[in-house]
């Protein structure tokens, strides 16, 4: 494979997951994102980089943060951005995912950004199209840009991920955010603790390179980062918790449980948050500790970096250089 001088450290056509990426590749994506954080704080946020390129956002599941930030990211890079409305599309007449993707592919997009309820759907689609594909969340599998924006938020606050103790708490089994974050944090040298009831942990937890806790105060002791997860009721088939009240009592983040973490421990949540379920409202809104709004800001920068790098890589590939 020839080296693409624009992106020597990220040579892939797609971004489908964090699993399998090296420390250098993750660092390259974070370093590029850093440039866009500064640009997004200027009055003039727009650059000409992707003029003439087409980005299609194809979301089969609801989204506020990811869809809006991908749209904004594409617009700030001057790409033509289409948000395909699945609710008003031929999918409602029975067209399949692959036929939909092939139809869009025939219109020569450069990048497809896809969110789908089934794990593996974006991988399948990426094998069929000749543009770049970004996974914006597939089932309970991966949400790579969320993990990147979380890492960027932590890196900007703490300087480095290496050696940090990160407690990921709550509904791990249904969470693509948890899966992508575990891969990223372990690769970058952080110590990851999963804190959850047995019913909300995946069976593969032993192979993940993490420590497991079933008690919040034990899992949060002296940790640097507390990452809370939403209870994903839409992915639950049956009862995973006795009641919301009991779940909040034992696993909801409040000041009492937080008191055992480091005094400057950061509170994170990918959103949307269920206030009073996995996190107390006052803790979520305590902006001396909570970086939830900062995570959203970093999301735009990360998505600009991913569009930038993948647009360059697909162009190099089409020119036969990659
Ligand atoms: N964190 C996240 O993916 O949020 P949305 O569902 O709003 O995109």
PDB file of C-alpha atoms and ligand atoms in Angstrom:
ATOM      1  CA  UNK A   1       0.000   0.000   0.000  1.00  0.00           C
ATOM      2  CA  UNK A   2       1.409   3.384  -1.001  1.00  0.00           C
ATOM      3  CA  UNK A   3       1.683   5.994   1.730  1.00  0.00           C
ATOM      4  CA  UNK A   4      -0.807   8.811   1.620  1.00  0.00           C
ATOM      5  CA  UNK A   5       1.312  11.822   2.610  1.00  0.00           C
ATOM      6  CA  UNK A   6      -1.783  13.664   3.853  1.00  0.00           C
ATOM      7  CA  UNK A   7      -2.668  10.995   6.417  1.00  0.00           C
ATOM      8  CA  UNK A   8       0.389   8.838   7.026  1.00  0.00           C
ATOM      9  CA  UNK A   9      -1.065   7.502  10.271  1.00  0.00           C
ATOM     10  CA  UNK A  10      -4.624   6.682   9.184  1.00  0.00           C
ATOM     11  CA  UNK A  11      -4.694   4.819   5.897  1.00  0.00           C
ATOM     12  CA  UNK A  12      -8.140   3.179   5.987  1.00  0.00           C
ATOM     13  CA  UNK A  13     -11.019   3.864   3.614  1.00  0.00           C
ATOM     14  CA  UNK A  14     -13.639   3.523   6.378  1.00  0.00           C
ATOM     15  CA  UNK A  15     -14.102   4.154  10.080  1.00  0.00           C
ATOM     16  CA  UNK A  16     -16.254   1.242  11.208  1.00  0.00           C
ATOM     17  CA  UNK A  17     -14.992   0.727  14.724  1.00  0.00           C
ATOM     18  CA  UNK A  18     -12.197   1.376  17.209  1.00  0.00           C
ATOM     19  CA  UNK A  19     -11.387  -2.336  17.625  1.00  0.00           C
ATOM     20  CA  UNK A  20      -8.237  -3.087  15.675  1.00  0.00           C
ATOM     21  CA  UNK A  21      -7.025   0.502  15.424  1.00  0.00           C
ATOM     22  CA  UNK A  22      -3.503   1.146  16.709  1.00  0.00           C
ATOM     23  CA  UNK A  23      -2.442   3.785  19.201  1.00  0.00           C
ATOM     24  CA  UNK A  24      -0.871   5.750  16.299  1.00  0.00           C
ATOM     25  CA  UNK A  25      -4.097   5.660  14.291  1.00  0.00           C
ATOM     26  CA  UNK A  26      -6.201   6.827  17.230  1.00  0.00           C
ATOM     27  CA  UNK A  27      -3.670   9.558  18.011  1.00  0.00           C
ATOM     28  CA  UNK A  28      -3.740  10.724  14.368  1.00  0.00           C
ATOM     29  CA  UNK A  29      -7.537  11.108  14.513  1.00  0.00           C
ATOM     30  CA  UNK A  30      -7.346  12.951  17.854  1.00  0.00           C
ATOM     31  CA  UNK A  31      -4.541  15.263  16.695  1.00  0.00           C
ATOM     32  CA  UNK A  32      -6.507  16.237  13.585  1.00  0.00           C
ATOM     33  CA  UNK A  33      -9.624  16.826  15.754  1.00  0.00           C
ATOM     34  CA  UNK A  34      -7.630  19.186  17.942  1.00  0.00           C
ATOM     35  CA  UNK A  35      -7.137  21.551  14.973  1.00  0.00           C
ATOM     36  CA  UNK A  36     -10.883  21.709  14.440  1.00  0.00           C
ATOM     37  CA  UNK A  37     -11.642  22.508  18.100  1.00  0.00           C
ATOM     38  CA  UNK A  38      -9.782  25.788  17.650  1.00  0.00           C
ATOM     39  CA  UNK A  39     -11.382  26.468  14.271  1.00  0.00           C
ATOM     40  CA  UNK A  40     -14.890  25.900  15.688  1.00  0.00           C
ATOM     41  CA  UNK A  41     -14.261  28.595  18.313  1.00  0.00           C
ATOM     42  CA  UNK A  42     -13.557  31.229  15.639  1.00  0.00           C
ATOM     43  CA  UNK A  43     -16.265  33.526  14.255  1.00  0.00           C
ATOM     44  CA  UNK A  44     -15.659  32.122  10.757  1.00  0.00           C
ATOM     45  CA  UNK A  45     -15.864  28.353  11.133  1.00  0.00           C
ATOM     46  CA  UNK A  46     -15.915  27.389   7.482  1.00  0.00           C
ATOM     47  CA  UNK A  47     -13.069  26.093   5.298  1.00  0.00           C
ATOM     48  CA  UNK A  48     -13.130  25.061   1.651  1.00  0.00           C
ATOM     49  CA  UNK A  49     -11.561  21.648   2.197  1.00  0.00           C
ATOM     50  CA  UNK A  50     -14.447  19.420   1.029  1.00  0.00           C
ATOM     51  CA  UNK A  51     -15.963  21.710  -1.618  1.00  0.00           C
ATOM     52  CA  UNK A  52     -17.488  19.519  -4.322  1.00  0.00           C
ATOM     53  CA  UNK A  53     -17.597  16.436  -2.063  1.00  0.00           C
ATOM     54  CA  UNK A  54     -20.854  14.801  -1.010  1.00  0.00           C
ATOM     55  CA  UNK A  55     -21.641  13.424   2.442  1.00  0.00           C
ATOM     56  CA  UNK A  56     -24.858  11.439   2.971  1.00  0.00           C
ATOM     57  CA  UNK A  57     -26.126  10.904   6.520  1.00  0.00           C
ATOM     58  CA  UNK A  58     -28.227   7.753   6.599  1.00  0.00           C
ATOM     59  CA  UNK A  59     -29.710   7.263  10.063  1.00  0.00           C
ATOM     60  CA  UNK A  60     -32.042   4.326  10.694  1.00  0.00           C
ATOM     61  CA  UNK A  61     -32.155   5.164  14.424  1.00  0.00           C
ATOM     62  CA  UNK A  62     -32.939   8.441  16.165  1.00  0.00           C
ATOM     63  CA  UNK A  63     -30.153  10.857  16.973  1.00  0.00           C
ATOM     64  CA  UNK A  64     -29.703  14.421  18.154  1.00  0.00           C
ATOM     65  CA  UNK A  65     -25.973  14.813  18.828  1.00  0.00           C
ATOM     66  CA  UNK A  66     -24.417  12.525  16.207  1.00  0.00           C
ATOM     67  CA  UNK A  67     -26.615  13.512  13.270  1.00  0.00           C
ATOM     68  CA  UNK A  68     -26.483  17.247  13.971  1.00  0.00           C
ATOM     69  CA  UNK A  69     -22.743  17.247  14.500  1.00  0.00           C
ATOM     70  CA  UNK A  70     -22.045  15.237  11.339  1.00  0.00           C
ATOM     71  CA  UNK A  71     -24.245  17.654   9.395  1.00  0.00           C
ATOM     72  CA  UNK A  72     -22.504  20.653  10.919  1.00  0.00           C
ATOM     73  CA  UNK A  73     -19.087  19.068  10.398  1.00  0.00           C
ATOM     74  CA  UNK A  74     -19.761  18.504   6.693  1.00  0.00           C
ATOM     75  CA  UNK A  75     -21.109  22.032   6.251  1.00  0.00           C
ATOM     76  CA  UNK A  76     -18.160  23.617   8.032  1.00  0.00           C
ATOM     77  CA  UNK A  77     -15.844  21.765   5.632  1.00  0.00           C
ATOM     78  CA  UNK A  78     -17.976  23.038   2.660  1.00  0.00           C
ATOM     79  CA  UNK A  79     -19.191  19.585   1.599  1.00  0.00           C
ATOM     80  CA  UNK A  80     -22.672  19.074   0.144  1.00  0.00           C
ATOM     81  CA  UNK A  81     -24.499  17.304   2.969  1.00  0.00           C
ATOM     82  CA  UNK A  82     -27.704  15.316   2.596  1.00  0.00           C
ATOM     83  CA  UNK A  83     -29.591  14.000   5.613  1.00  0.00           C
ATOM     84  CA  UNK A  84     -31.634  11.184   4.172  1.00  0.00           C
ATOM     85  CA  UNK A  85     -34.942  10.937   5.956  1.00  0.00           C
ATOM     86  CA  UNK A  86     -35.455   7.209   6.481  1.00  0.00           C
ATOM     87  CA  UNK A  87     -39.054   7.828   7.611  1.00  0.00           C
ATOM     88  CA  UNK A  88     -39.892   9.321   4.179  1.00  0.00           C
ATOM     89  CA  UNK A  89     -37.738   6.998   2.075  1.00  0.00           C
ATOM     90  CA  UNK A  90     -38.415   3.918  -0.033  1.00  0.00           C
ATOM     91  CA  UNK A  91     -37.273   1.850   2.962  1.00  0.00           C
ATOM     92  CA  UNK A  92     -40.840   2.317   4.165  1.00  0.00           C
ATOM     93  CA  UNK A  93     -41.955   0.534   0.966  1.00  0.00           C
ATOM     94  CA  UNK A  94     -39.749  -2.424   1.801  1.00  0.00           C
ATOM     95  CA  UNK A  95     -36.437  -1.497   0.143  1.00  0.00           C
ATOM     96  CA  UNK A  96     -33.562  -3.261   1.907  1.00  0.00           C
ATOM     97  CA  UNK A  97     -30.528  -1.689   3.557  1.00  0.00           C
ATOM     98  CA  UNK A  98     -28.243  -2.928   0.795  1.00  0.00           C
ATOM     99  CA  UNK A  99     -30.541  -1.764  -2.029  1.00  0.00           C
ATOM    100  CA  UNK A 100     -30.824   1.625  -0.327  1.00  0.00           C
ATOM    101  CA  UNK A 101     -27.061   1.859  -0.001  1.00  0.00           C
ATOM    102  CA  UNK A 102     -26.491   0.795  -3.629  1.00  0.00           C
ATOM    103  CA  UNK A 103     -29.029   3.395  -4.771  1.00  0.00           C
ATOM    104  CA  UNK A 104     -27.220   6.134  -2.866  1.00  0.00           C
ATOM    105  CA  UNK A 105     -23.872   4.790  -4.052  1.00  0.00           C
ATOM    106  CA  UNK A 106     -24.972   5.239  -7.674  1.00  0.00           C
ATOM    107  CA  UNK A 107     -25.212   8.997  -6.983  1.00  0.00           C
ATOM    108  CA  UNK A 108     -21.445   9.077  -6.284  1.00  0.00           C
ATOM    109  CA  UNK A 109     -21.276  10.219  -2.675  1.00  0.00           C
ATOM    110  CA  UNK A 110     -17.812  10.434  -1.161  1.00  0.00           C
ATOM    111  CA  UNK A 111     -18.811   9.488   2.378  1.00  0.00           C
ATOM    112  CA  UNK A 112     -21.813   7.662   3.820  1.00  0.00           C
ATOM    113  CA  UNK A 113     -22.407   8.164   7.545  1.00  0.00           C
ATOM    114  CA  UNK A 114     -24.612   5.333   8.775  1.00  0.00           C
ATOM    115  CA  UNK A 115     -26.463   4.585  11.999  1.00  0.00           C
ATOM    116  CA  UNK A 116     -28.365   1.321  12.181  1.00  0.00           C
ATOM    117  CA  UNK A 117     -30.026  -0.756  14.891  1.00  0.00           C
ATOM    118  CA  UNK A 118     -28.301  -4.004  13.883  1.00  0.00           C
ATOM    119  CA  UNK A 119     -24.722  -4.768  14.922  1.00  0.00           C
ATOM    120  CA  UNK A 120     -22.604  -5.288  11.810  1.00  0.00           C
ATOM    121  CA  UNK A 121     -24.931  -3.404   9.442  1.00  0.00           C
ATOM    122  CA  UNK A 122     -22.349  -0.710   8.645  1.00  0.00           C
ATOM    123  CA  UNK A 123     -19.654  -3.325   7.934  1.00  0.00           C
ATOM    124  CA  UNK A 124     -21.999  -5.120   5.537  1.00  0.00           C
ATOM    125  CA  UNK A 125     -22.841  -1.873   3.782  1.00  0.00           C
ATOM    126  CA  UNK A 126     -19.171  -0.827   3.559  1.00  0.00           C
ATOM    127  CA  UNK A 127     -18.436  -4.032   1.650  1.00  0.00           C
ATOM    128  CA  UNK A 128     -20.996  -3.095  -1.041  1.00  0.00           C
ATOM    129  CA  UNK A 129     -20.285   0.577  -1.785  1.00  0.00           C
ATOM    130  CA  UNK A 130     -17.267   2.283  -3.321  1.00  0.00           C
ATOM    131  CA  UNK A 131     -17.260   5.342  -1.093  1.00  0.00           C
ATOM    132  CA  UNK A 132     -16.040   5.759   2.477  1.00  0.00           C
ATOM    133  CA  UNK A 133     -18.345   4.670   5.305  1.00  0.00           C
ATOM    134  CA  UNK A 134     -18.396   6.015   8.864  1.00  0.00           C
ATOM    135  CA  UNK A 135     -20.177   4.013  11.526  1.00  0.00           C
ATOM    136  CA  UNK A 136     -22.384   6.414  13.502  1.00  0.00           C
ATOM    137  CA  UNK A 137     -23.503   3.555  15.770  1.00  0.00           C
ATOM    138  CA  UNK A 138     -24.518  -0.004  14.878  1.00  0.00           C
ATOM    139  CA  UNK A 139     -26.693  -1.848  17.379  1.00  0.00           C
ATOM    140  CA  UNK A 140     -24.756  -2.632  20.531  1.00  0.00           C
ATOM    141  CA  UNK A 141     -21.516  -3.087  18.548  1.00  0.00           C
ATOM    142  CA  UNK A 142     -19.544   0.167  18.086  1.00  0.00           C
ATOM    143  CA  UNK A 143     -19.890   3.958  18.038  1.00  0.00           C
ATOM    144  CA  UNK A 144     -16.339   4.966  17.125  1.00  0.00           C
ATOM    145  CA  UNK A 145     -16.764   8.734  16.824  1.00  0.00           C
ATOM    146  CA  UNK A 146     -18.325   8.804  20.317  1.00  0.00           C
ATOM    147  CA  UNK A 147     -15.236   7.100  21.769  1.00  0.00           C
ATOM    148  CA  UNK A 148     -12.988   9.523  19.893  1.00  0.00           C
ATOM    149  CA  UNK A 149     -14.854  12.565  21.193  1.00  0.00           C
ATOM    150  CA  UNK A 150     -14.754  11.137  24.711  1.00  0.00           C
ATOM    151  CA  UNK A 151     -11.009  10.582  24.371  1.00  0.00           C
ATOM    152  CA  UNK A 152     -10.481  14.093  23.023  1.00  0.00           C
ATOM    153  CA  UNK A 153     -12.429  15.547  25.967  1.00  0.00           C
ATOM    154  CA  UNK A 154     -10.326  13.560  28.459  1.00  0.00           C
ATOM    155  CA  UNK A 155      -7.036  14.299  26.674  1.00  0.00           C
ATOM    156  CA  UNK A 156      -7.690  18.042  26.654  1.00  0.00           C
ATOM    157  CA  UNK A 157      -8.521  17.977  30.392  1.00  0.00           C
ATOM    158  CA  UNK A 158      -5.866  15.530  31.558  1.00  0.00           C
ATOM    159  CA  UNK A 159      -3.147  15.750  28.887  1.00  0.00           C
ATOM    160  CA  UNK A 160      -2.815  12.015  28.330  1.00  0.00           C
ATOM    161  CA  UNK A 161      -4.959   8.885  28.568  1.00  0.00           C
ATOM    162  CA  UNK A 162      -2.102   6.623  29.660  1.00  0.00           C
ATOM    163  CA  UNK A 163      -2.471   5.437  33.249  1.00  0.00           C
ATOM    164  CA  UNK A 164      -5.828   7.102  33.920  1.00  0.00           C
ATOM    165  CA  UNK A 165      -8.428   5.054  35.810  1.00  0.00           C
ATOM    166  CA  UNK A 166     -11.738   5.221  33.932  1.00  0.00           C
ATOM    167  CA  UNK A 167     -14.920   3.757  35.439  1.00  0.00           C
ATOM    168  CA  UNK A 168     -17.593   2.987  32.831  1.00  0.00           C
ATOM    169  CA  UNK A 169     -20.845   2.475  34.688  1.00  0.00           C
ATOM    170  CA  UNK A 170     -24.295   1.140  33.918  1.00  0.00           C
ATOM    171  CA  UNK A 171     -25.806  -0.656  30.957  1.00  0.00           C
ATOM    172  CA  UNK A 172     -22.607  -2.060  29.423  1.00  0.00           C
ATOM    173  CA  UNK A 173     -24.200  -5.025  27.658  1.00  0.00           C
ATOM    174  CA  UNK A 174     -26.353  -2.924  25.321  1.00  0.00           C
ATOM    175  CA  UNK A 175     -23.842  -0.107  24.874  1.00  0.00           C
ATOM    176  CA  UNK A 176     -21.891   0.494  21.654  1.00  0.00           C
ATOM    177  CA  UNK A 177     -20.435   3.532  23.419  1.00  0.00           C
ATOM    178  CA  UNK A 178     -18.961   1.303  26.129  1.00  0.00           C
ATOM    179  CA  UNK A 179     -17.551  -1.161  23.584  1.00  0.00           C
ATOM    180  CA  UNK A 180     -15.804   1.527  21.513  1.00  0.00           C
ATOM    181  CA  UNK A 181     -14.540   3.278  24.636  1.00  0.00           C
ATOM    182  CA  UNK A 182     -13.146   0.051  26.100  1.00  0.00           C
ATOM    183  CA  UNK A 183     -11.187  -0.664  22.889  1.00  0.00           C
ATOM    184  CA  UNK A 184      -9.880   2.897  22.714  1.00  0.00           C
ATOM    185  CA  UNK A 185      -8.998   3.349  26.369  1.00  0.00           C
ATOM    186  CA  UNK A 186      -7.268  -0.038  26.700  1.00  0.00           C
ATOM    187  CA  UNK A 187      -5.280   0.621  23.483  1.00  0.00           C
ATOM    188  CA  UNK A 188      -4.227   4.038  24.807  1.00  0.00           C
ATOM    189  CA  UNK A 189      -3.011   2.601  28.114  1.00  0.00           C
ATOM    190  CA  UNK A 190      -5.841   3.635  30.451  1.00  0.00           C
ATOM    191  CA  UNK A 191      -7.089   1.299  33.203  1.00  0.00           C
ATOM    192  CA  UNK A 192     -10.746   0.529  32.572  1.00  0.00           C
ATOM    193  CA  UNK A 193     -13.218  -0.542  35.247  1.00  0.00           C
ATOM    194  CA  UNK A 194     -16.710  -1.676  34.362  1.00  0.00           C
ATOM    195  CA  UNK A 195     -19.277  -1.088  37.100  1.00  0.00           C
ATOM    196  CA  UNK A 196     -22.648  -2.739  36.574  1.00  0.00           C
ATOM    197  CA  UNK A 197     -25.083  -5.350  37.855  1.00  0.00           C
ATOM    198  CA  UNK A 198     -24.388  -8.859  36.491  1.00  0.00           C
ATOM    199  CA  UNK A 199     -27.435  -8.614  34.227  1.00  0.00           C
ATOM    200  CA  UNK A 200     -25.988  -5.582  32.396  1.00  0.00           C
ATOM    201  CA  UNK A 201     -22.535  -7.022  31.688  1.00  0.00           C
ATOM    202  CA  UNK A 202     -21.653  -8.884  28.476  1.00  0.00           C
ATOM    203  CA  UNK A 203     -20.478 -12.495  28.759  1.00  0.00           C
ATOM    204  CA  UNK A 204     -17.283 -11.543  26.869  1.00  0.00           C
ATOM    205  CA  UNK A 205     -16.154  -9.237  29.683  1.00  0.00           C
ATOM    206  CA  UNK A 206     -13.234 -11.495  30.685  1.00  0.00           C
ATOM    207  CA  UNK A 207     -11.545 -10.942  27.300  1.00  0.00           C
ATOM    208  CA  UNK A 208     -11.819  -7.164  27.399  1.00  0.00           C
ATOM    209  CA  UNK A 209      -8.777  -6.304  29.522  1.00  0.00           C
ATOM    210  CA  UNK A 210     -10.893  -4.566  32.162  1.00  0.00           C
ATOM    211  CA  UNK A 211     -11.667  -4.903  35.876  1.00  0.00           C
ATOM    212  CA  UNK A 212     -15.261  -5.625  36.866  1.00  0.00           C
ATOM    213  CA  UNK A 213     -17.169  -4.274  39.873  1.00  0.00           C
ATOM    214  CA  UNK A 214     -20.757  -4.703  40.980  1.00  0.00           C
ATOM    215  CA  UNK A 215     -20.603  -2.026  43.661  1.00  0.00           C
ATOM    216  CA  UNK A 216     -20.383   1.642  42.646  1.00  0.00           C
ATOM    217  CA  UNK A 217     -18.338   2.769  45.646  1.00  0.00           C
ATOM    218  CA  UNK A 218     -15.739   0.043  45.058  1.00  0.00           C
ATOM    219  CA  UNK A 219     -15.618   0.710  41.291  1.00  0.00           C
ATOM    220  CA  UNK A 220     -15.356   4.476  41.641  1.00  0.00           C
ATOM    221  CA  UNK A 221     -12.690   4.491  44.360  1.00  0.00           C
ATOM    222  CA  UNK A 222      -9.857   6.870  43.357  1.00  0.00           C
ATOM    223  CA  UNK A 223     -10.874   6.883  39.706  1.00  0.00           C
ATOM    224  CA  UNK A 224     -10.023   9.817  37.410  1.00  0.00           C
ATOM    225  CA  UNK A 225     -13.041   9.584  35.113  1.00  0.00           C
ATOM    226  CA  UNK A 226     -16.631   8.470  35.780  1.00  0.00           C
ATOM    227  CA  UNK A 227     -18.379   7.633  32.517  1.00  0.00           C
ATOM    228  CA  UNK A 228     -22.111   7.007  32.993  1.00  0.00           C
ATOM    229  CA  UNK A 229     -24.219   5.128  30.439  1.00  0.00           C
ATOM    230  CA  UNK A 230     -27.877   5.371  29.554  1.00  0.00           C
ATOM    231  CA  UNK A 231     -30.169   2.440  30.338  1.00  0.00           C
ATOM    232  CA  UNK A 232     -31.018   1.362  26.776  1.00  0.00           C
ATOM    233  CA  UNK A 233     -34.614   0.247  27.241  1.00  0.00           C
ATOM    234  CA  UNK A 234     -35.120   0.046  23.468  1.00  0.00           C
ATOM    235  CA  UNK A 235     -32.569  -2.798  23.242  1.00  0.00           C
ATOM    236  CA  UNK A 236     -33.892  -4.735  26.247  1.00  0.00           C
ATOM    237  CA  UNK A 237     -35.879  -7.866  25.722  1.00  0.00           C
ATOM    238  CA  UNK A 238     -37.203  -8.654  29.223  1.00  0.00           C
ATOM    239  CA  UNK A 239     -36.370  -7.311  32.672  1.00  0.00           C
ATOM    240  CA  UNK A 240     -32.714  -6.481  33.321  1.00  0.00           C
ATOM    241  CA  UNK A 241     -33.245  -4.494  36.530  1.00  0.00           C
ATOM    242  CA  UNK A 242     -35.739  -4.947  39.401  1.00  0.00           C
ATOM    243  CA  UNK A 243     -37.012  -1.330  39.168  1.00  0.00           C
ATOM    244  CA  UNK A 244     -35.815   2.150  38.176  1.00  0.00           C
ATOM    245  CA  UNK A 245     -35.911   3.211  41.840  1.00  0.00           C
ATOM    246  CA  UNK A 246     -33.670   0.352  42.903  1.00  0.00           C
ATOM    247  CA  UNK A 247     -31.335   0.869  39.921  1.00  0.00           C
ATOM    248  CA  UNK A 248     -30.828   4.531  40.830  1.00  0.00           C
ATOM    249  CA  UNK A 249     -30.286   3.610  44.484  1.00  0.00           C
ATOM    250  CA  UNK A 250     -27.471   1.168  43.680  1.00  0.00           C
ATOM    251  CA  UNK A 251     -26.059   2.350  40.321  1.00  0.00           C
ATOM    252  CA  UNK A 252     -27.247   5.942  39.792  1.00  0.00           C
ATOM    253  CA  UNK A 253     -24.446   8.513  40.134  1.00  0.00           C
ATOM    254  CA  UNK A 254     -25.054  10.878  43.044  1.00  0.00           C
ATOM    255  CA  UNK A 255     -22.686  12.926  45.217  1.00  0.00           C
ATOM    256  CA  UNK A 256     -22.469  10.172  47.825  1.00  0.00           C
ATOM    257  CA  UNK A 257     -21.147   7.578  45.352  1.00  0.00           C
ATOM    258  CA  UNK A 258     -18.982  10.211  43.635  1.00  0.00           C
ATOM    259  CA  UNK A 259     -17.318  11.085  46.964  1.00  0.00           C
ATOM    260  CA  UNK A 260     -14.969   8.071  46.708  1.00  0.00           C
ATOM    261  CA  UNK A 261     -13.588   9.099  43.272  1.00  0.00           C
ATOM    262  CA  UNK A 262     -10.647  11.508  43.017  1.00  0.00           C
ATOM    263  CA  UNK A 263     -11.743  15.010  44.107  1.00  0.00           C
ATOM    264  CA  UNK A 264     -11.209  16.311  40.549  1.00  0.00           C
ATOM    265  CA  UNK A 265     -12.677  13.253  38.778  1.00  0.00           C
ATOM    266  CA  UNK A 266     -14.518  14.195  35.574  1.00  0.00           C
ATOM    267  CA  UNK A 267     -18.137  13.163  35.056  1.00  0.00           C
ATOM    268  CA  UNK A 268     -19.025  12.076  31.530  1.00  0.00           C
ATOM    269  CA  UNK A 269     -22.181  10.900  29.775  1.00  0.00           C
ATOM    270  CA  UNK A 270     -22.605  10.355  26.015  1.00  0.00           C
ATOM    271  CA  UNK A 271     -26.225  11.535  26.132  1.00  0.00           C
ATOM    272  CA  UNK A 272     -29.103  11.396  25.999  1.00  0.00           C
ATOM    273  CA  UNK A 273     -29.153  11.106  29.804  1.00  0.00           C
ATOM    274  CA  UNK A 274     -31.993   9.653  31.823  1.00  0.00           C
ATOM    275  CA  UNK A 275     -31.967  12.036  34.764  1.00  0.00           C
ATOM    276  CA  UNK A 276     -32.815  10.302  38.032  1.00  0.00           C
ATOM    277  CA  UNK A 277     -32.149   6.878  36.481  1.00  0.00           C
ATOM    278  CA  UNK A 278     -28.392   6.541  35.843  1.00  0.00           C
ATOM    279  CA  UNK A 279     -27.409  10.048  36.981  1.00  0.00           C
ATOM    280  CA  UNK A 280     -28.751  12.545  39.501  1.00  0.00           C
ATOM    281  CA  UNK A 281     -29.790  15.766  37.798  1.00  0.00           C
ATOM    282  CA  UNK A 282     -27.685  17.977  40.066  1.00  0.00           C
ATOM    283  CA  UNK A 283     -24.567  15.903  39.349  1.00  0.00           C
ATOM    284  CA  UNK A 284     -25.170  16.019  35.571  1.00  0.00           C
ATOM    285  CA  UNK A 285     -25.496  19.820  35.783  1.00  0.00           C
ATOM    286  CA  UNK A 286     -22.505  20.367  38.084  1.00  0.00           C
ATOM    287  CA  UNK A 287     -20.245  21.954  35.488  1.00  0.00           C
ATOM    288  CA  UNK A 288     -17.341  22.130  37.929  1.00  0.00           C
ATOM    289  CA  UNK A 289     -17.156  18.333  37.443  1.00  0.00           C
ATOM    290  CA  UNK A 290     -19.417  17.402  34.532  1.00  0.00           C
ATOM    291  CA  UNK A 291     -17.943  17.703  31.014  1.00  0.00           C
ATOM    292  CA  UNK A 292     -21.114  16.582  29.222  1.00  0.00           C
ATOM    293  CA  UNK A 293     -21.436  19.847  27.243  1.00  0.00           C
ATOM    294  CA  UNK A 294     -17.741  19.713  26.344  1.00  0.00           C
ATOM    295  CA  UNK A 295     -18.248  16.191  24.960  1.00  0.00           C
ATOM    296  CA  UNK A 296     -20.878  17.591  22.595  1.00  0.00           C
ATOM    297  CA  UNK A 297     -18.515  20.375  21.479  1.00  0.00           C
ATOM    298  CA  UNK A 298     -15.723  17.859  20.829  1.00  0.00           C
ATOM    299  CA  UNK A 299     -18.148  15.795  18.760  1.00  0.00           C
ATOM    300  CA  UNK A 300     -18.210  18.376  15.979  1.00  0.00           C
ATOM    301  CA  UNK A 301     -14.403  18.612  15.868  1.00  0.00           C
ATOM    302  CA  UNK A 302     -13.967  14.837  15.826  1.00  0.00           C
ATOM    303  CA  UNK A 303     -16.493  14.426  13.025  1.00  0.00           C
ATOM    304  CA  UNK A 304     -14.802  17.150  10.991  1.00  0.00           C
ATOM    305  CA  UNK A 305     -11.483  15.336  11.433  1.00  0.00           C
ATOM    306  CA  UNK A 306     -12.988  12.002  10.363  1.00  0.00           C
ATOM    307  CA  UNK A 307     -14.661  13.506   7.278  1.00  0.00           C
ATOM    308  CA  UNK A 308     -11.451  15.355   6.386  1.00  0.00           C
ATOM    309  CA  UNK A 309      -9.205  12.283   6.686  1.00  0.00           C
ATOM    310  CA  UNK A 310     -11.564   9.827   4.986  1.00  0.00           C
ATOM    311  CA  UNK A 311     -12.323  12.251   2.131  1.00  0.00           C
ATOM    312  CA  UNK A 312      -8.600  12.572   1.481  1.00  0.00           C
ATOM    313  CA  UNK A 313      -8.058   8.816   1.711  1.00  0.00           C
ATOM    314  CA  UNK A 314     -10.891   7.967  -0.686  1.00  0.00           C
ATOM    315  CA  UNK A 315      -9.567  10.560  -3.133  1.00  0.00           C
ATOM    316  CA  UNK A 316      -6.051   9.077  -2.930  1.00  0.00           C
ATOM    317  CA  UNK A 317      -7.551   5.611  -3.437  1.00  0.00           C
ATOM    318  CA  UNK A 318      -9.481   6.748  -6.485  1.00  0.00           C
ATOM    319  CA  UNK A 319      -6.281   8.265  -7.881  1.00  0.00           C
ATOM    320  CA  UNK A 320      -4.587   4.910  -7.298  1.00  0.00           C
ATOM    321  CA  UNK A 321      -2.250   6.255  -4.598  1.00  0.00           C
ATOM    322  CA  UNK A 322      -3.639   4.303  -1.667  1.00  0.00           C
TER     323      UNK A 322
HETATM  324  N1  LIG B   1     -24.365  10.016  22.074  1.00  0.00           N
HETATM  325  C1  LIG B   1     -25.173   9.859  20.998  1.00  0.00           C
HETATM  326  O1  LIG B   1     -24.922   9.042  20.108  1.00  0.00           O
HETATM  327  O2  LIG B   1     -26.265  10.684  20.997  1.00  0.00           O
HETATM  328  P1  LIG B   1     -27.386  10.728  19.857  1.00  0.00           P
HETATM  329  O3  LIG B   1     -28.176   9.456  19.938  1.00  0.00           O
HETATM  330  O4  LIG B   1     -28.193  11.958  20.175  1.00  0.00           O
HETATM  331  O5  LIG B   1     -26.683  10.836  18.530  1.00  0.00           O
END
